[in-house]
Amino acid sequence: MSPSYDVPLDLVERPFTDRGSRLLVTAGPDGLRVARAEYETPLDETTELSALVVRDPAGRPLPVRTATPVEVAFEGGVSLLFADPATLVLAGHGASASWRLPDGTGRTLALDGCHVLTGPPGAWSAPAVRAAAEARWTEWFDRMPPVRSDLAERARTAWWTLAVNLLPIAGREGLVPSKYGYVGVWNWDALFHAVALRHASPALAREQILFFLDHQLPDGRLPDVVHDHGVLADTTDLPRADHARLAEHVGSANGSRPTRAPVPVTKPPLAAWAVWKVHETDPDTDFLAAVHPKLVRAHEWWFAASDPDGDGLPEYLHPYSSGLDDSPIWDYGPRAEPPDLNSYLVLEADRLADIAEALGRAAEAAHWRSRAAAHAALLVARRWDGARFTTLAAGAPVPVRTALDLMPLFTGRLPAGVAAALERDLRSPAFWGERPVPTVAFDDPAFDPDAMWRGPVWLNVNYLLVEGLRRSGFPDTAAELRERTLAMVRDAGGLYEYWNPLTGARAARATSGFGWSAALFLDLAAER
Ligand code: GLC
């Protein structure tokens, strides 16, 4: 029987790496490469060694026989293993290994035992290192929630992805979105990660949420990113490359370019939603009591600081705050109010009420419950035009139809006729197909099946819509959307960042090993 951690690593999309390790082993044209995953740094700049080749005594290259979470096994009995998160060892007898250092010089080594390839010097025993790795992975996979058989292979890859994306960051163990390119803890990613981690380790799930509550700013805002060097909570914290990228499209449709004044940067408000999901799996009223005041301050920040026209319906003041950086809604300027934001705020108020109820605070619960009702009523009264919800940019409707237009379903508080119209819209050719839900409607001129947030399917949007459909009384459509989402991920080949909705393949520039795709696929798959 194959071990529970049977996840074949291709060393391209799935590198050899380990929980807590910055080191990634990938295959290059001239051998294996070892590089470090660092915040906003290309792997070319963090390469520790490359062109690693193992040869038999006659000098013939020994190919990689298998790569698993435990080891990269070459022919000839040579293995590459993690002795600890900072140490890769190469073990074998009789063969030799050669590689290149970043300064261009070469190294060779005659293998006779267990040698440190990268990491502090030390004496290791290969059998002990392998046994420890096997035990570590068996223990992790023992905690994987069961899924049905056609989803098992992808689910195992998802479960492995969640483990290897865990890194020590800012004094905690944080799950990074991807060791390829996103090496930090991003706000709403962490909340989605918590949704899956609650099945294995509620403590680790809570830790993801605490990352942001710990770094709450004095005004109540939660930062966008917590990384090795600090936080991203303001446009002044943005990496230089991001300014350039944003400048390419923000305001390009109507000339409303960003101002130079610093703008706060956060992510969509879903923290109370995530706290409650973890609580549902593993009730912990002490945790609820500890986080409730912070969640309240985070909620109030949107009304106090992110509602420039003061109409009670907050806006995103920066594309990153929406989490949909490249969406064509941002072609119409740097400030926007897509219908998801106020939908999330309605649900957050309901969750603040649920938490207060669980803490036995009836008056507070009643306050939040009525806030939720009033906010939902305001959203419908001001933003439902009789046919649809649309994004506003600086007060004017944006002529782009996105999946966010359907997100008021998430509140579960819409008048029946409005909810039914949104569900019809979702089932219409604009948004429905073999692989719903495109982030931009199929029939919209801005639809691009490969470009980030301009058409591809993202699992968080689907996941939130599945919940919204259930909450709004459409269990059958929810079940179908869940099934189509699972089938797309099962059939595509990897846990990508986003998928081309026309072909079901990985979209052109999407990263792989993506945390929330792994997390949300797994959570949907694990449902009974
Ligand atoms: C991209 C996404 C954003 C996400 C971040 C980290 O910037 O647009 O929503 O939080 O990557 O995954």
XYZ file of C-alpha atoms and ligand atoms in Angstrom:
540
model
C 0.000 0.000 0.000
C 1.320 3.441 -0.826
C 1.903 5.726 2.129
C -0.740 8.322 3.050
C 1.621 11.085 1.944
C 1.790 9.743 -1.591
C 2.063 13.033 -3.498
C 4.296 12.768 -6.570
C 6.419 15.900 -6.901
C 7.220 17.008 -10.442
C 9.866 19.474 -9.149
C 8.337 22.177 -11.353
C 4.869 23.023 -10.049
C 5.444 20.945 -6.939
C 8.966 21.544 -5.636
C 10.657 19.446 -2.985
C 10.310 21.506 0.171
C 9.087 21.048 3.709
C 6.949 22.597 6.409
C 8.829 25.526 7.863
C 11.533 25.514 5.198
C 12.452 28.356 2.896
C 14.342 25.964 0.634
C 12.810 24.883 -2.666
C 14.340 22.175 -4.822
C 13.274 22.393 -8.450
C 14.391 20.801 -11.684
C 16.288 22.995 -14.159
C 17.652 22.235 -17.622
C 21.054 21.285 -16.243
C 20.115 19.604 -12.969
C 18.402 20.467 -9.714
C 18.379 23.924 -8.215
C 18.030 24.965 -4.581
C 16.658 28.457 -3.950
C 15.149 30.289 -0.984
C 11.604 31.612 -0.824
C 11.778 35.277 0.267
C 9.277 38.149 0.269
C 9.052 39.849 -3.136
C 12.304 38.307 -4.387
C 12.638 36.248 -7.560
C 14.172 32.803 -7.033
C 16.983 33.735 -9.424
C 18.190 36.160 -6.770
C 18.017 33.646 -3.933
C 19.534 30.607 -5.625
C 21.900 28.759 -3.291
C 23.088 26.226 -5.826
C 22.157 24.950 -9.264
C 23.032 22.279 -11.830
C 23.068 19.623 -9.128
C 23.785 16.308 -10.837
C 24.455 12.924 -9.253
C 26.683 10.482 -11.169
C 27.524 6.817 -10.869
C 31.183 5.742 -10.382
C 31.600 5.670 -14.183
C 30.518 9.326 -14.380
C 27.092 8.679 -15.922
C 24.294 10.929 -14.613
C 21.838 9.155 -12.316
C 18.306 10.378 -12.987
C 15.735 11.196 -10.325
C 13.727 8.019 -9.767
C 10.955 9.470 -7.580
C 10.299 12.655 -5.693
C 7.889 12.545 -2.742
C 7.311 14.795 0.268
C 9.899 12.661 2.110
C 12.767 12.555 -0.378
C 14.106 13.045 -3.865
C 15.411 9.562 -4.725
C 17.964 9.221 -7.510
C 18.804 5.951 -9.198
C 21.747 4.284 -7.508
C 20.382 4.675 -3.985
C 21.162 8.382 -3.566
C 18.632 10.535 -1.666
C 18.087 14.197 -1.007
C 16.322 14.766 2.316
C 15.404 17.539 4.744
C 17.276 16.954 7.994
C 15.619 20.069 9.402
C 13.944 23.082 7.757
C 17.316 24.753 7.123
C 19.291 21.665 6.136
C 19.240 19.553 2.991
C 21.361 16.431 3.084
C 22.503 14.216 0.251
C 22.958 10.569 1.216
C 24.464 7.670 -0.691
C 27.560 5.611 -1.287
C 29.876 5.294 -4.260
C 28.222 7.946 -6.396
C 29.369 11.556 -6.737
C 27.537 14.853 -6.909
C 28.424 18.137 -8.569
C 26.787 21.543 -8.518
C 27.367 25.223 -9.213
C 27.407 28.039 -6.671
C 25.917 31.470 -7.409
C 29.407 32.908 -8.019
C 29.800 30.459 -10.917
C 32.294 28.167 -9.224
C 31.667 24.434 -9.174
C 31.779 21.851 -6.391
C 32.017 18.082 -6.472
C 31.557 15.584 -3.703
C 32.255 11.851 -3.453
C 29.256 10.407 -1.609
C 30.007 8.239 1.335
C 27.270 8.621 3.925
C 25.111 11.629 4.725
C 26.453 15.028 3.608
C 25.059 18.489 4.284
C 24.307 20.072 0.914
C 22.990 23.333 2.245
C 22.617 24.414 5.852
C 24.802 24.555 8.938
C 27.479 21.870 9.277
C 26.338 18.835 11.222
C 26.456 15.061 11.428
C 23.290 13.319 10.284
C 22.263 9.712 9.801
C 20.281 9.116 6.621
C 18.012 6.373 8.043
C 17.157 8.580 11.032
C 16.527 11.602 8.820
C 14.278 9.549 6.523
C 12.396 7.980 9.438
C 11.761 11.409 10.941
C 10.472 12.731 7.613
C 8.185 9.726 7.196
C 6.833 10.174 10.708
C 6.292 13.908 10.182
C 4.364 13.398 6.936
C 2.365 10.452 8.237
C 1.286 12.543 11.198
C 0.198 15.427 8.939
C -1.696 13.170 6.553
C -3.407 11.334 9.400
C -5.184 14.607 10.059
C -6.450 15.102 6.511
C -10.259 15.151 6.414
C -11.724 12.258 4.382
C -12.917 12.988 0.841
C -14.590 10.821 -1.788
C -12.333 8.689 -3.958
C -12.380 10.702 -7.204
C -11.118 13.745 -5.279
C -8.542 11.931 -3.161
C -5.476 12.490 -5.305
C -6.031 16.230 -5.663
C -6.980 16.479 -2.001
C -3.710 14.876 -0.967
C -1.838 17.412 -3.069
C -3.891 20.157 -1.442
C -3.116 18.841 2.020
C 0.597 18.663 1.202
C 0.423 22.229 -0.193
C -1.002 23.522 3.076
C 1.851 21.919 5.034
C 4.716 23.087 2.857
C 3.331 26.620 2.640
C 3.724 26.986 6.423
C 6.710 29.190 7.324
C 7.911 30.996 10.420
C 7.008 34.646 9.837
C 6.792 37.505 12.330
C 7.074 35.169 15.306
C 4.237 32.858 14.259
C 3.716 29.936 11.915
C 2.038 31.449 8.889
C 0.658 29.885 5.766
C 1.982 31.741 2.721
C -0.115 31.873 -0.470
C 2.691 30.313 -2.498
C 6.397 29.767 -2.051
C 6.541 30.881 -5.666
C 6.097 34.616 -5.467
C 3.904 35.201 -2.398
C 6.127 34.776 0.643
C 4.280 36.565 3.411
C 0.923 36.217 5.076
C -1.819 37.957 3.168
C -4.928 39.037 5.017
C -7.855 37.338 3.292
C -5.669 34.433 2.162
C -5.012 33.731 5.855
C -8.747 33.656 6.531
C -9.335 31.163 3.723
C -6.387 29.092 4.932
C -7.928 29.010 8.411
C -11.078 27.483 6.919
C -9.114 24.362 5.904
C -6.676 24.263 8.822
C -9.610 24.094 11.250
C -10.004 20.432 10.226
C -6.447 19.491 11.206
C -5.417 21.967 13.821
C -7.862 24.587 15.065
C -4.951 26.196 16.931
C -3.056 26.704 13.672
C -6.255 28.030 12.093
C -6.653 30.584 14.884
C -3.013 31.514 14.516
C -3.631 32.560 10.903
C -6.364 34.927 12.038
C -4.248 36.281 14.895
C -1.523 37.304 12.455
C -3.742 40.180 11.445
C -5.455 40.930 14.719
C -1.975 41.170 16.316
C -0.959 43.739 13.724
C -4.149 45.789 13.865
C -3.370 49.472 13.364
C -4.366 52.097 15.932
C -7.285 53.146 13.697
C -8.668 49.581 13.665
C -7.590 48.630 10.147
C -6.071 45.218 9.511
C -2.990 45.248 7.264
C -2.986 43.734 3.792
C 0.204 41.698 4.345
C 2.422 40.704 7.273
C 5.885 39.772 6.017
C 9.458 39.266 7.193
C 10.271 42.957 7.192
C 7.042 44.445 8.541
C 3.521 44.995 7.270
C 1.862 46.368 4.173
C -0.925 48.642 5.401
C -0.444 51.774 3.350
C 0.518 52.633 -0.232
C 3.870 53.837 1.130
C 4.616 50.190 2.064
C 4.120 48.874 -1.474
C 7.053 47.290 -3.296
C 8.179 49.534 -6.155
C 7.197 46.992 -8.824
C 3.606 47.106 -7.605
C 3.295 50.846 -8.278
C 4.397 50.256 -11.844
C 2.020 47.361 -12.308
C -0.927 49.316 -10.948
C -0.079 52.329 -13.090
C -0.534 50.199 -16.184
C -4.262 49.865 -15.744
C -5.733 51.821 -12.846
C -7.842 54.604 -14.331
C -6.845 53.710 -17.888
C -10.455 53.733 -19.106
C -11.299 57.243 -17.936
C -8.089 58.958 -16.876
C -8.879 58.936 -13.135
C -5.357 58.129 -12.012
C -4.334 57.497 -8.372
C -3.295 60.448 -6.215
C 0.158 60.550 -4.691
C -1.158 60.899 -1.150
C -0.754 57.742 0.948
C -3.827 55.536 0.994
C -4.570 52.751 3.492
C -4.357 49.233 2.077
C -6.197 46.271 3.570
C -8.268 43.334 2.310
C -12.012 42.550 2.241
C -13.639 42.232 5.665
C -14.132 38.536 6.374
C -12.328 38.065 9.693
C -15.446 37.500 11.837
C -16.713 35.099 9.167
C -13.489 33.064 9.492
C -13.454 33.223 13.288
C -16.976 31.837 13.323
C -16.153 29.020 10.903
C -13.290 27.886 13.129
C -15.587 28.167 16.153
C -18.208 25.990 14.467
C -15.629 23.214 14.070
C -13.941 23.685 17.433
C -15.871 25.905 19.866
C -13.629 28.124 21.972
C -15.372 30.963 23.764
C -12.114 32.249 25.290
C -10.829 32.878 21.776
C -14.118 34.546 20.809
C -13.919 36.803 23.861
C -10.317 37.732 23.072
C -10.914 38.637 19.441
C -14.397 40.199 19.545
C -13.257 43.732 20.484
C -10.640 43.655 17.719
C -13.157 42.421 15.175
C -15.500 45.224 16.194
C -12.767 47.842 15.728
C -11.845 46.360 12.347
C -15.494 46.512 11.299
C -15.959 50.109 12.399
C -12.831 51.174 10.489
C -14.651 50.680 7.183
C -17.389 53.127 8.159
C -15.059 55.647 9.813
C -12.212 55.662 7.293
C -13.274 54.001 4.066
C -16.558 55.685 3.209
C -15.449 58.944 1.580
C -18.944 60.064 0.539
C -20.350 59.183 3.955
C -23.403 57.398 2.567
C -23.038 54.477 4.982
C -21.862 52.181 2.181
C -18.042 51.939 2.385
C -15.767 51.757 -0.660
C -12.379 50.232 -1.340
C -9.823 53.038 -1.434
C -7.220 50.955 -3.249
C -7.377 48.039 -5.717
C -5.442 45.788 -3.323
C -8.019 46.359 -0.597
C -10.581 44.585 -2.774
C -8.267 41.609 -3.250
C -9.086 41.854 -6.963
C -6.038 43.899 -7.957
C -6.299 43.564 -11.724
C -10.079 43.539 -12.112
C -11.299 45.800 -14.954
C -13.373 47.711 -12.392
C -10.088 49.417 -11.497
C -9.691 50.667 -15.057
C -12.247 53.255 -13.936
C -10.177 54.714 -11.127
C -8.423 53.967 -7.877
C -11.535 53.981 -5.626
C -14.489 51.691 -6.112
C -17.512 50.181 -4.456
C -18.187 46.754 -5.930
C -21.225 45.031 -4.388
C -19.152 42.482 -2.476
C -17.779 44.902 0.131
C -21.080 45.851 1.683
C -22.280 42.249 1.402
C -19.316 41.118 3.481
C -19.965 43.907 5.968
C -23.564 42.708 6.414
C -22.363 39.188 7.137
C -19.615 40.428 9.445
C -22.237 42.253 11.508
C -24.244 39.023 11.700
C -21.154 37.129 12.809
C -20.357 39.780 15.420
C -23.902 39.138 16.666
C -23.337 35.366 16.682
C -20.116 35.802 18.644
C -21.796 38.120 21.157
C -24.593 35.557 21.548
C -22.099 32.760 22.131
C -20.561 34.938 24.844
C -23.966 35.462 26.457
C -24.048 39.168 25.656
C -27.640 39.553 24.519
C -27.726 43.342 24.196
C -24.584 43.453 22.075
C -25.916 40.629 19.947
C -29.152 42.513 19.350
C -27.183 45.627 18.398
C -25.162 43.743 15.766
C -28.166 41.876 14.477
C -29.997 45.115 13.825
C -26.874 46.645 12.255
C -26.774 43.686 9.851
C -30.441 44.094 8.949
C -30.131 47.839 8.463
C -26.995 47.540 6.365
C -28.559 44.912 4.102
C -31.623 47.131 3.686
C -29.422 50.122 2.809
C -27.475 48.093 0.246
C -30.689 47.060 -1.494
C -32.355 50.465 -1.216
C -29.379 52.364 -2.660
C -27.705 49.894 -4.990
C -30.329 47.548 -6.442
C -31.447 49.121 -9.713
C -34.350 46.731 -10.248
C -32.267 44.346 -12.361
C -28.814 44.108 -10.843
C -26.149 45.391 -8.481
C -23.212 47.133 -10.129
C -19.835 48.516 -9.138
C -19.590 52.265 -8.579
C -16.358 54.173 -9.159
C -16.355 57.677 -7.693
C -20.137 57.436 -7.544
C -20.722 56.402 -11.174
C -21.646 52.900 -12.358
C -18.815 51.030 -14.035
C -19.757 49.338 -17.324
C -18.204 45.992 -16.372
C -20.092 42.984 -15.078
C -18.157 40.972 -12.530
C -18.947 37.979 -10.332
C -18.950 40.434 -7.425
C -22.301 41.728 -8.700
C -23.778 38.453 -7.414
C -22.143 38.627 -3.994
C -25.117 40.216 -2.172
C -26.344 36.594 -2.065
C -23.647 36.131 0.588
C -25.687 38.172 3.086
C -28.611 35.751 3.133
C -30.696 38.863 3.810
C -32.011 39.876 0.405
C -35.709 40.255 -0.400
C -36.795 37.014 -2.136
C -37.281 38.651 -5.536
C -33.801 40.213 -5.490
C -32.145 36.956 -4.459
C -34.026 35.074 -7.179
C -32.900 37.583 -9.806
C -29.248 37.149 -8.757
C -29.534 33.378 -8.847
C -31.065 33.614 -12.348
C -28.231 35.877 -13.406
C -25.680 33.376 -12.104
C -27.401 30.587 -14.086
C -27.523 32.712 -17.237
C -24.931 32.389 -20.039
C -23.224 35.500 -18.652
C -21.895 33.589 -15.632
C -22.754 29.908 -16.058
C -20.903 27.368 -18.140
C -19.169 24.087 -17.616
C -16.816 25.947 -15.286
C -18.551 28.756 -13.445
C -17.967 31.426 -12.183
C -15.902 33.688 -14.438
C -14.696 36.720 -12.483
C -15.811 38.884 -15.423
C -19.008 37.890 -17.291
C -18.389 35.717 -20.356
C -20.225 38.218 -22.572
C -18.492 41.331 -21.229
C -16.045 43.038 -23.631
C -13.471 43.078 -20.806
C -13.638 39.276 -20.372
C -10.213 37.667 -20.799
C -10.040 33.978 -19.843
C -6.373 34.122 -18.887
C -5.780 37.489 -17.269
C -5.769 37.797 -13.490
C -9.235 38.770 -12.155
C -10.407 39.592 -15.698
C -12.230 36.347 -16.358
C -10.538 33.321 -14.759
C -12.242 31.273 -12.059
C -10.929 31.836 -8.536
C -11.900 29.422 -5.804
C -12.550 32.025 -3.143
C -15.229 33.692 -5.268
C -16.863 30.331 -5.949
C -16.638 29.314 -2.314
C -18.264 32.517 -1.085
C -20.994 32.187 -3.721
C -21.677 28.568 -2.744
C -22.210 29.767 0.826
C -24.297 32.688 -0.332
C -26.548 30.474 -2.445
C -27.150 28.223 0.544
C -27.846 31.117 2.835
C -30.200 32.656 0.296
C -32.268 29.500 -0.229
C -30.745 27.958 -3.372
C -29.259 24.670 -2.136
C -29.483 22.996 -5.543
C -27.569 25.691 -7.377
C -25.076 25.728 -4.498
C -24.598 21.971 -4.855
C -24.098 22.272 -8.586
C -21.612 25.093 -8.266
C -19.722 23.115 -5.632
C -19.664 20.038 -7.853
C -18.495 21.920 -10.943
C -15.805 23.673 -8.938
C -14.502 20.404 -7.512
C -14.547 18.761 -10.953
C -12.598 21.646 -12.493
C -9.855 21.390 -9.876
C -9.831 17.582 -9.970
C -9.380 17.544 -13.741
C -6.951 20.435 -14.232
C -3.809 18.930 -12.728
C -2.824 21.272 -9.924
C -3.767 23.728 -7.191
C -3.418 26.813 -9.319
C -4.051 30.386 -8.386
C -6.812 30.703 -11.002
C -8.210 28.727 -13.938
C -9.193 29.501 -17.526
C -12.993 29.022 -17.482
C -13.131 28.108 -21.187
C -10.539 25.316 -21.106
C -10.348 24.424 -17.411
C -6.556 24.671 -17.621
C -4.247 26.713 -15.461
C -4.543 30.333 -16.612
C -1.491 31.755 -18.332
C 0.257 33.562 -15.493
C -1.308 31.831 -12.503
C 1.082 30.562 -9.844
C 0.910 26.984 -8.543
C 0.796 25.476 -5.072
C -1.636 28.228 -4.180
C -2.757 28.201 -0.559
C -6.385 29.262 -0.777
C -7.038 27.038 -3.798
C -5.723 24.118 -1.731
C -7.643 25.211 1.353
C -11.006 25.882 -0.231
C -10.888 22.871 -2.555
C -10.230 20.741 0.477
C -12.930 22.310 2.596
C -15.502 21.883 -0.186
C -14.324 18.333 -0.871
C -14.472 17.393 2.814
C -18.165 18.293 3.142
C -20.387 15.304 3.668
C -2.909 38.708 -5.378
C -4.432 38.647 -5.279
C -4.880 38.928 -3.860
C -4.185 37.967 -2.909
C -2.671 38.023 -3.083
C -1.957 36.943 -2.305
O -2.443 39.988 -5.118
O -5.007 39.542 -6.170
O -6.281 38.798 -3.729
O -4.532 38.265 -1.596
O -2.345 37.828 -4.433
O -2.416 35.690 -2.706
